[in-house]
Tab-separated table of C-alpha atoms in Angstrom:
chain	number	residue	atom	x	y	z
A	20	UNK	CA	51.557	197.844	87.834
A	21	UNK	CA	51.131	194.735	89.583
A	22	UNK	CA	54.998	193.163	89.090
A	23	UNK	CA	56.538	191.687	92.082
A	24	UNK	CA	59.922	192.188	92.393
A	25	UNK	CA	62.189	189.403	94.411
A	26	UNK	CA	66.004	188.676	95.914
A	27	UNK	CA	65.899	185.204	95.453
A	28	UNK	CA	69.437	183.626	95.455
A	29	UNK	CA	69.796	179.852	96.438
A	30	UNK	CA	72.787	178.393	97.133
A	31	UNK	CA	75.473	177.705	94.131
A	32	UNK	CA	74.518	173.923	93.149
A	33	UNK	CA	70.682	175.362	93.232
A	34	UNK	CA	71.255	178.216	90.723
A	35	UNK	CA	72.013	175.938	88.224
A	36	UNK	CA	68.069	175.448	86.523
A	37	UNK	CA	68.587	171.974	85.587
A	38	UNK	CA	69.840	171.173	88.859
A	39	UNK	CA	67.207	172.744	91.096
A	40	UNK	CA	64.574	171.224	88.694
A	41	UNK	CA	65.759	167.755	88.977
A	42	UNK	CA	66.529	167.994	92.723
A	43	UNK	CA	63.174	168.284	94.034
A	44	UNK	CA	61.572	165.254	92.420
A	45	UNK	CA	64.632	163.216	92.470
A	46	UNK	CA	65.621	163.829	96.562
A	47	UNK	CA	62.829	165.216	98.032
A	48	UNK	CA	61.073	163.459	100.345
A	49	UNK	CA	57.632	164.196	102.078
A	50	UNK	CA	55.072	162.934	103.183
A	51	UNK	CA	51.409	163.897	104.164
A	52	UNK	CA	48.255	161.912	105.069
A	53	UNK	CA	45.304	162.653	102.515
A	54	UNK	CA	41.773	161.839	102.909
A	55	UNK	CA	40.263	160.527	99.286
A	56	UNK	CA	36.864	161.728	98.030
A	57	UNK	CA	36.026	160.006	94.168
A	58	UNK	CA	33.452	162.345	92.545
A	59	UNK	CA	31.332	161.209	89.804
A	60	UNK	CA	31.821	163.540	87.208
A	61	UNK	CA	28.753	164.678	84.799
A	62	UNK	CA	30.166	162.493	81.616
A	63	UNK	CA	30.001	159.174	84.086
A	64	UNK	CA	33.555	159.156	84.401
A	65	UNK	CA	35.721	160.473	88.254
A	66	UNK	CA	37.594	162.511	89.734
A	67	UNK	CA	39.925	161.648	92.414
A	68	UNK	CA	40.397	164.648	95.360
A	69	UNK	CA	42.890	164.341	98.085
A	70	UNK	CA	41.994	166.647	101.018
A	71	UNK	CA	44.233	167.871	103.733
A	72	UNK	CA	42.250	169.376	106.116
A	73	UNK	CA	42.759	171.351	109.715
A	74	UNK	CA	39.349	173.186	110.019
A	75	UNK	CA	39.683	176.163	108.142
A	76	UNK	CA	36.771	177.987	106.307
A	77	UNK	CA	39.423	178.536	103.384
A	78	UNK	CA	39.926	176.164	101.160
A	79	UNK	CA	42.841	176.045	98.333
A	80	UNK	CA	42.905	173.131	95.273
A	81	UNK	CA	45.989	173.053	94.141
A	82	UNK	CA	46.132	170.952	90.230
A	83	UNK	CA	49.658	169.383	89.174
A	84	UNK	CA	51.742	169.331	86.089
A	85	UNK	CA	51.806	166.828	83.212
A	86	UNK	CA	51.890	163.442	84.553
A	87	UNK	CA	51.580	164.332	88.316
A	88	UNK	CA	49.616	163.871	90.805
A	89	UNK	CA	48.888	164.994	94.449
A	90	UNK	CA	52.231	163.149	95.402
A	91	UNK	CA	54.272	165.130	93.551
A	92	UNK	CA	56.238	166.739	96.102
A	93	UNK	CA	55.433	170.454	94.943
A	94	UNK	CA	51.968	169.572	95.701
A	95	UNK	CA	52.990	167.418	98.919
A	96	UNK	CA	55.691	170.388	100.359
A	97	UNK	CA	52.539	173.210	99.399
A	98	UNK	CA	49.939	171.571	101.139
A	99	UNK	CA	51.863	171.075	104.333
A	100	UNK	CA	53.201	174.638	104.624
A	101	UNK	CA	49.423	175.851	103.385
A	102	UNK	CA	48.614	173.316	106.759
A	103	UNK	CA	50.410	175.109	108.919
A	104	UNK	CA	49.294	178.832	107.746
A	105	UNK	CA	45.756	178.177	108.655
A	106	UNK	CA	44.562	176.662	105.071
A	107	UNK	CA	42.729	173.029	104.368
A	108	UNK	CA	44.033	171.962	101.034
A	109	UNK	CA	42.230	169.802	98.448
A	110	UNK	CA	44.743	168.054	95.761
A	111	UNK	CA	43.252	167.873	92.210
A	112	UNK	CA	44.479	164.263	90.793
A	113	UNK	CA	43.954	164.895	86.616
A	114	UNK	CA	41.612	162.266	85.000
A	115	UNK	CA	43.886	158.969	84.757
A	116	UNK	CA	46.970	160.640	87.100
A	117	UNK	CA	45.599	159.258	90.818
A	118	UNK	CA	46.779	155.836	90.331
A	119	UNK	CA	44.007	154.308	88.821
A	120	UNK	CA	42.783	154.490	85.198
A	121	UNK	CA	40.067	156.672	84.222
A	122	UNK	CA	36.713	154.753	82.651
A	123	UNK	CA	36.570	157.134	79.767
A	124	UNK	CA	39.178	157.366	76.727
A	125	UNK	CA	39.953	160.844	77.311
A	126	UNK	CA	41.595	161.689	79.557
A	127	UNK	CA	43.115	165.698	79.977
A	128	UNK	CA	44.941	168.075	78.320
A	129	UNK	CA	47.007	171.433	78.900
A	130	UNK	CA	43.855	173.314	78.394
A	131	UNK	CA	40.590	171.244	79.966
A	132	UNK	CA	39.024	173.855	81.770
A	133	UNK	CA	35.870	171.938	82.079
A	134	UNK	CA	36.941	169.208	84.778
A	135	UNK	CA	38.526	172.331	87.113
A	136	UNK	CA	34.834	174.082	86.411
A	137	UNK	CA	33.109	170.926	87.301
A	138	UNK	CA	35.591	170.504	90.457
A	139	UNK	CA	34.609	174.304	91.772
A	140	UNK	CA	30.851	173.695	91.580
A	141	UNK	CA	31.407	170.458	92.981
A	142	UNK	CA	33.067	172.049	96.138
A	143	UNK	CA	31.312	175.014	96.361
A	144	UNK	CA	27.922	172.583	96.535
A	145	UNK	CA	29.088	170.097	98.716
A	146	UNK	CA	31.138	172.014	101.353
A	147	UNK	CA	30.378	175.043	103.055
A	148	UNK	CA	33.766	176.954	102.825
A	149	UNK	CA	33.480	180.567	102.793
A	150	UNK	CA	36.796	181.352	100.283
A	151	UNK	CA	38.824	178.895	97.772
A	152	UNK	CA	41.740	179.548	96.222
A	153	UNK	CA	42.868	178.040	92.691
A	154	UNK	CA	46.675	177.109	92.809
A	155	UNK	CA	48.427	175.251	89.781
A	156	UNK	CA	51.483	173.775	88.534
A	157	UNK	CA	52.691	173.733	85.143
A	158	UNK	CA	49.711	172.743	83.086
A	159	UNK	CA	47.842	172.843	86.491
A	160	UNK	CA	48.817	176.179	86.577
A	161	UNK	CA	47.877	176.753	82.604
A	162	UNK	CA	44.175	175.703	83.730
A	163	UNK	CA	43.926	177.442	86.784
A	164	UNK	CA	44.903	180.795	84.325
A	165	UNK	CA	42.919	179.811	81.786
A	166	UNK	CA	39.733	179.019	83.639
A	167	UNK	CA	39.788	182.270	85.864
A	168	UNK	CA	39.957	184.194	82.316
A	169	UNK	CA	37.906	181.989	80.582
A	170	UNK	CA	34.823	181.661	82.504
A	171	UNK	CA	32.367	184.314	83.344
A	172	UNK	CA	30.165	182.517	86.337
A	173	UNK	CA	32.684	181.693	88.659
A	174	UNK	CA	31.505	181.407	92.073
A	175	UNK	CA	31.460	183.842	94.143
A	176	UNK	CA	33.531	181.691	97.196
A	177	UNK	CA	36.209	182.130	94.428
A	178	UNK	CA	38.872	184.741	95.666
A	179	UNK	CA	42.070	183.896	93.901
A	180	UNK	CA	44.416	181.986	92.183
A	181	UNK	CA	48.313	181.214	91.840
A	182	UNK	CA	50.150	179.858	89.026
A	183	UNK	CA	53.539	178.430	88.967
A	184	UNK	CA	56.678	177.883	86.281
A	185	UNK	CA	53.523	177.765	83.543
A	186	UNK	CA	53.871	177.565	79.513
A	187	UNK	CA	51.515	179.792	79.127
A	188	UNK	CA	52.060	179.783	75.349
A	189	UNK	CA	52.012	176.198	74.350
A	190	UNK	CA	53.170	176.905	70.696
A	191	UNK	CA	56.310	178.510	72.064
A	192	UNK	CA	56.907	176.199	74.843
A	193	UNK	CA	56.429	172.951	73.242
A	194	UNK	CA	59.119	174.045	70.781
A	195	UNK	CA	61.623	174.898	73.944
A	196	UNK	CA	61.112	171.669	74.946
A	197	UNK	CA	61.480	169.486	72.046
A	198	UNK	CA	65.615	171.243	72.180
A	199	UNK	CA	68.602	168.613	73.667
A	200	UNK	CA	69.389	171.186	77.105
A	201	UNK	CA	65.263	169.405	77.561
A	202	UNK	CA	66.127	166.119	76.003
A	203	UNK	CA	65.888	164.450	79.616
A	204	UNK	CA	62.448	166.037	80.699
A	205	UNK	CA	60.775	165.182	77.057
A	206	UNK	CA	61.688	161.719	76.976
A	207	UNK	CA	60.549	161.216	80.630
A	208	UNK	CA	57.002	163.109	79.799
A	209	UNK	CA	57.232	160.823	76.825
A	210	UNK	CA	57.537	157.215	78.401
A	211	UNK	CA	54.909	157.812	80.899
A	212	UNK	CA	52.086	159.186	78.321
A	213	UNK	CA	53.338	155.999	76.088
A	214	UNK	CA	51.880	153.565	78.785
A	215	UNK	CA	48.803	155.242	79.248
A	216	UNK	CA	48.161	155.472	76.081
A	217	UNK	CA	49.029	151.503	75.728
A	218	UNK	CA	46.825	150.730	78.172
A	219	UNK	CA	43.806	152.520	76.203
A	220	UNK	CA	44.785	151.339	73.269
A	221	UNK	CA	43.922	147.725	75.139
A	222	UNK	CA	40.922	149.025	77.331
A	223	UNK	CA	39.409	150.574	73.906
A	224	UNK	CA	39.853	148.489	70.627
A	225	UNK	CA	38.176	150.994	68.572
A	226	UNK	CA	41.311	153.604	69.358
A	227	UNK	CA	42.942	153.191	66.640
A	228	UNK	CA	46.639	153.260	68.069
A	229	UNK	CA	49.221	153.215	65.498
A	230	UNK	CA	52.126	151.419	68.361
A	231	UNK	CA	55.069	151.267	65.955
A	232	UNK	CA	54.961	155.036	65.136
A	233	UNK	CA	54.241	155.319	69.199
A	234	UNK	CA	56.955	153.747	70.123
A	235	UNK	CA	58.927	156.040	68.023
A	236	UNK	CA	57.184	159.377	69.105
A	237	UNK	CA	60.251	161.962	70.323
A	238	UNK	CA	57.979	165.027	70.164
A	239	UNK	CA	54.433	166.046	72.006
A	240	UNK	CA	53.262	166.084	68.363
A	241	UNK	CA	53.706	162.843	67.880
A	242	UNK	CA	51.491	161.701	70.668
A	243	UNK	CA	48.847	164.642	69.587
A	244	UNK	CA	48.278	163.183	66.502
A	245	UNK	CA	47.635	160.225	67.425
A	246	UNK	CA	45.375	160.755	70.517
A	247	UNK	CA	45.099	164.769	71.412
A	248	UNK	CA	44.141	165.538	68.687
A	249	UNK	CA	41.496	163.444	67.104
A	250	UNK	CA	40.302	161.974	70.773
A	251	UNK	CA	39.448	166.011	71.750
A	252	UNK	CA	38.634	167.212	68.380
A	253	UNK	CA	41.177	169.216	67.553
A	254	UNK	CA	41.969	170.576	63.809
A	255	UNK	CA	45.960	169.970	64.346
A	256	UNK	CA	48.651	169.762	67.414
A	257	UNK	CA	48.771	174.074	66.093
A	258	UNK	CA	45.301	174.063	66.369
A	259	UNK	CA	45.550	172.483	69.932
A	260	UNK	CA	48.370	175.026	71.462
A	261	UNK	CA	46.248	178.002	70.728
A	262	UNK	CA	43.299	177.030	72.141
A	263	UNK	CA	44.558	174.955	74.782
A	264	UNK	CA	47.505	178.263	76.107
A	265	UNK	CA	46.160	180.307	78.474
A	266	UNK	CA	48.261	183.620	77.876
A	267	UNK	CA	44.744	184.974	75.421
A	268	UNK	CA	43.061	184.749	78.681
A	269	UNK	CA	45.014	186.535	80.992
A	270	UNK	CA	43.973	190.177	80.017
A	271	UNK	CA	40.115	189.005	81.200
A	272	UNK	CA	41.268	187.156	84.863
A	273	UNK	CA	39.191	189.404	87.085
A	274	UNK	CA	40.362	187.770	90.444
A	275	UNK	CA	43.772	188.668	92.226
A	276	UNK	CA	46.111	186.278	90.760
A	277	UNK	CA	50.036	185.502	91.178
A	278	UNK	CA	52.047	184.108	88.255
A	279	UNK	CA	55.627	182.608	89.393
A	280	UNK	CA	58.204	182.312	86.045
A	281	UNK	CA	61.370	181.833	87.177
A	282	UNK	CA	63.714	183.359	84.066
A	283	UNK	CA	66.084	180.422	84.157
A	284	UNK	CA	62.990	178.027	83.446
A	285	UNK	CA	64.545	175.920	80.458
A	286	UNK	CA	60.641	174.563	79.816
A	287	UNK	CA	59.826	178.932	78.852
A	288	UNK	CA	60.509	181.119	76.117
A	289	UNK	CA	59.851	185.030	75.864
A	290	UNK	CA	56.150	184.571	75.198
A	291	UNK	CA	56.039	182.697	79.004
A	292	UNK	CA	56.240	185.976	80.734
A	293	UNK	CA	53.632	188.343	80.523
A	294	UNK	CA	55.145	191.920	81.848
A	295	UNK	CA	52.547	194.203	79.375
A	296	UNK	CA	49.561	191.584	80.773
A	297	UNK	CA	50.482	192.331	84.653
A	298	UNK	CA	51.512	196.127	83.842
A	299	UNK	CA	47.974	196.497	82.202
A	300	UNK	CA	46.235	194.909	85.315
A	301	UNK	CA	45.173	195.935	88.565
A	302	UNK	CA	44.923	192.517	89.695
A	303	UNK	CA	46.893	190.381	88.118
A	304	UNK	CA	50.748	189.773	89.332
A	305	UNK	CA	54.042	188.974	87.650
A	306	UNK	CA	56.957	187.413	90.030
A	307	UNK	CA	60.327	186.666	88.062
A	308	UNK	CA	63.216	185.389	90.025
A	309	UNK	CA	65.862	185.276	88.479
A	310	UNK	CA	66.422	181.438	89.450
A	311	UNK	CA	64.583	178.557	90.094
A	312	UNK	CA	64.502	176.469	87.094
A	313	UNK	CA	61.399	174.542	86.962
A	314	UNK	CA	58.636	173.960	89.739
A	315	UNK	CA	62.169	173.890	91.668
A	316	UNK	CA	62.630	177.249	93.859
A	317	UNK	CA	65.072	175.386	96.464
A	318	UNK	CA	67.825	177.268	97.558
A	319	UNK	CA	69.994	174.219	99.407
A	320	UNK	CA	70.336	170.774	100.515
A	321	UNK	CA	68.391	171.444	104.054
A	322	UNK	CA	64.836	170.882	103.546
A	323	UNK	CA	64.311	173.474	106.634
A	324	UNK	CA	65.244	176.361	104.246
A	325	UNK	CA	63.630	175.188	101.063
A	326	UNK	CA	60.486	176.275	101.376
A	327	UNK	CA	61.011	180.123	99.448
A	328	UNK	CA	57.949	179.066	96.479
A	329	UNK	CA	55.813	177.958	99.979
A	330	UNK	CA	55.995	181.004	101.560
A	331	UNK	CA	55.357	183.281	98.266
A	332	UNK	CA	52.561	181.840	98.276
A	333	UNK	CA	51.570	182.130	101.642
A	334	UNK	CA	52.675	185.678	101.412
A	335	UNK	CA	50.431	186.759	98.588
A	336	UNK	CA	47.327	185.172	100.110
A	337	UNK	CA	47.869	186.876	103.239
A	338	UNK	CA	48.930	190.252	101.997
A	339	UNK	CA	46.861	190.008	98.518
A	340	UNK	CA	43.918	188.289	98.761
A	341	UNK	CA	40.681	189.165	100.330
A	342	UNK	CA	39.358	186.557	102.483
A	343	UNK	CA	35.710	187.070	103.699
């Protein structure tokens, strides 16, 4: 019965979950020197990595949330502390999220395994590390679940993967988030996918963009419809959360894997935490604190004790995983 069980109590501004998910991207500030590597990917389109790297023969690619990018801070604070534990890091930038426009006119969605399958091979062939780990945020963390259920020939370097504050059922989740207590997140998502998809609109005249009914979008389902959907072939946005959510794939993850859901998470519903998935599983793992909010997990103002999500994960590799 692989459920974690946890003590987690930050300090009394931080157990507030709109708080604690605001503070870290609002007040947080890190910094960390990457090293860039653009790969070509196979549809003549790139990638952009950012590697942190001491000289370890374990490598761990972490993949962001919606509209990050390696310097979001949980993917700044993680590779750091991974640093210092012994671990190189490589930071996944999403196709269009490392600065710089991608060539194509997709871009990715919540469920695009194919561009984290692409990025395994890709490191597995060029580098000669002997484990990797798969760690993702949010939707990062909705790919990194749904590729190590999804595919069957995953390399063999591949030894585990953590997820953290995930929707892993996009139907529910999208719903959560469309409510006022999320009105501040939504519109935020919103503005930034509006520019992007501005900016294709202009780099692609034959996208059809309708701007007067983008400018009014409120709802993910308004910006499906109009690019999601018909750019990735979808049926419908419905159509899109089931096949995109990786919750189906769960029961077939093979690899030890950690799932971190906080229960105050105002982005989750119910159908976000799998307890019959990890009770039915001899490798895959549950952890629930009770607080948290979002991709948050501080527990006060001093960034010298805010570093509990860091060390779980740290933790589970070291006590979980099997390195070779």
């Amino acid at each position: 019965m692989p459920k974690i069980t946890t003590n987690f109590t930050p300090n009394l501004p931080f157990r507030n979950p709109h708080f604690n998910t605001i503070y870290r991207p609002l007040f947080m500030r890190d910094t960390i020197s990457y090293e860039r590597k653009r790969v070509i990917t196979w549809d003549n389109d790139f990638i952009d990595l950012d590697f942190s790297c001491i000289g370890s023969d374990t490598l761990v690619l972490l993949i962001h949330g919606l509209e990050g990018s390696s310097n979001s801070n949980y993917m700044i604070t993680t590779s750091k502390q991974l640093n210092k534990n012994g671990y190189d890091t490589v930071c996944m930038n999403l196709r269009g999220c490392s600065g710089e426009d991608n060539l194509l006119l997709r871009t990715y969605h919540s469920g695009k395994t194919d561009d984290v399958d692409f990025i395994i091979n890709y490191l597995c062939q060029e580098y000669q590390y002997k484990n990797i780990l798969i760690i993702g945020f949010s939707l990062g963390g909705n790919l990194a679940l749904k590729y190590l259920g999804e595919y069957d020939a995953i390399p063999e370097q591949i030894k585990g993967g953590i997820a953290i504050s995930v929707p892993i059922d996009l139907t529910a989740s999208q719903a959560e988030l469309a409510k006022f207590k999320n009105k501040i997140y939504l519109t935020e998502f919103l503005r930034t996918m509006k520019l992007k998809l501005l900016k294709k609109s202009e780099k692609f005249p034959d996208f059809k963009l309708d701007k007067k009914l983008l400018f009014k979008a409120t709802r993910f389902r308004h910006i499906e419809k109009q690019y999601t959907v018909p750019v990735f072939g979808f049926e419908s946005s419905e159509d899109y959360w089931k096949k995109a959510s990786s919750k189906p794939y769960i029961p077939n993850i093979k690899h030890t894997t950690l799932l971190i859901n906080s229960l105050d998470d105002s982005f989750l519903t119910k159908e976000c935490y799998p307890y019959s998935e990890a009770e039915n599983s001899t490798n895959f793992y549950l952890l629930t604190p009770n607080y948290g909010g979002h991709v948050g997990f501080l527990s006060s103002f001093s960034n010298s004790h805010n570093y509990w999500l860091e060390q779980k994960i740290i933790d589970f590799i070291n006590e979980k995983v099997i390195l070779t």
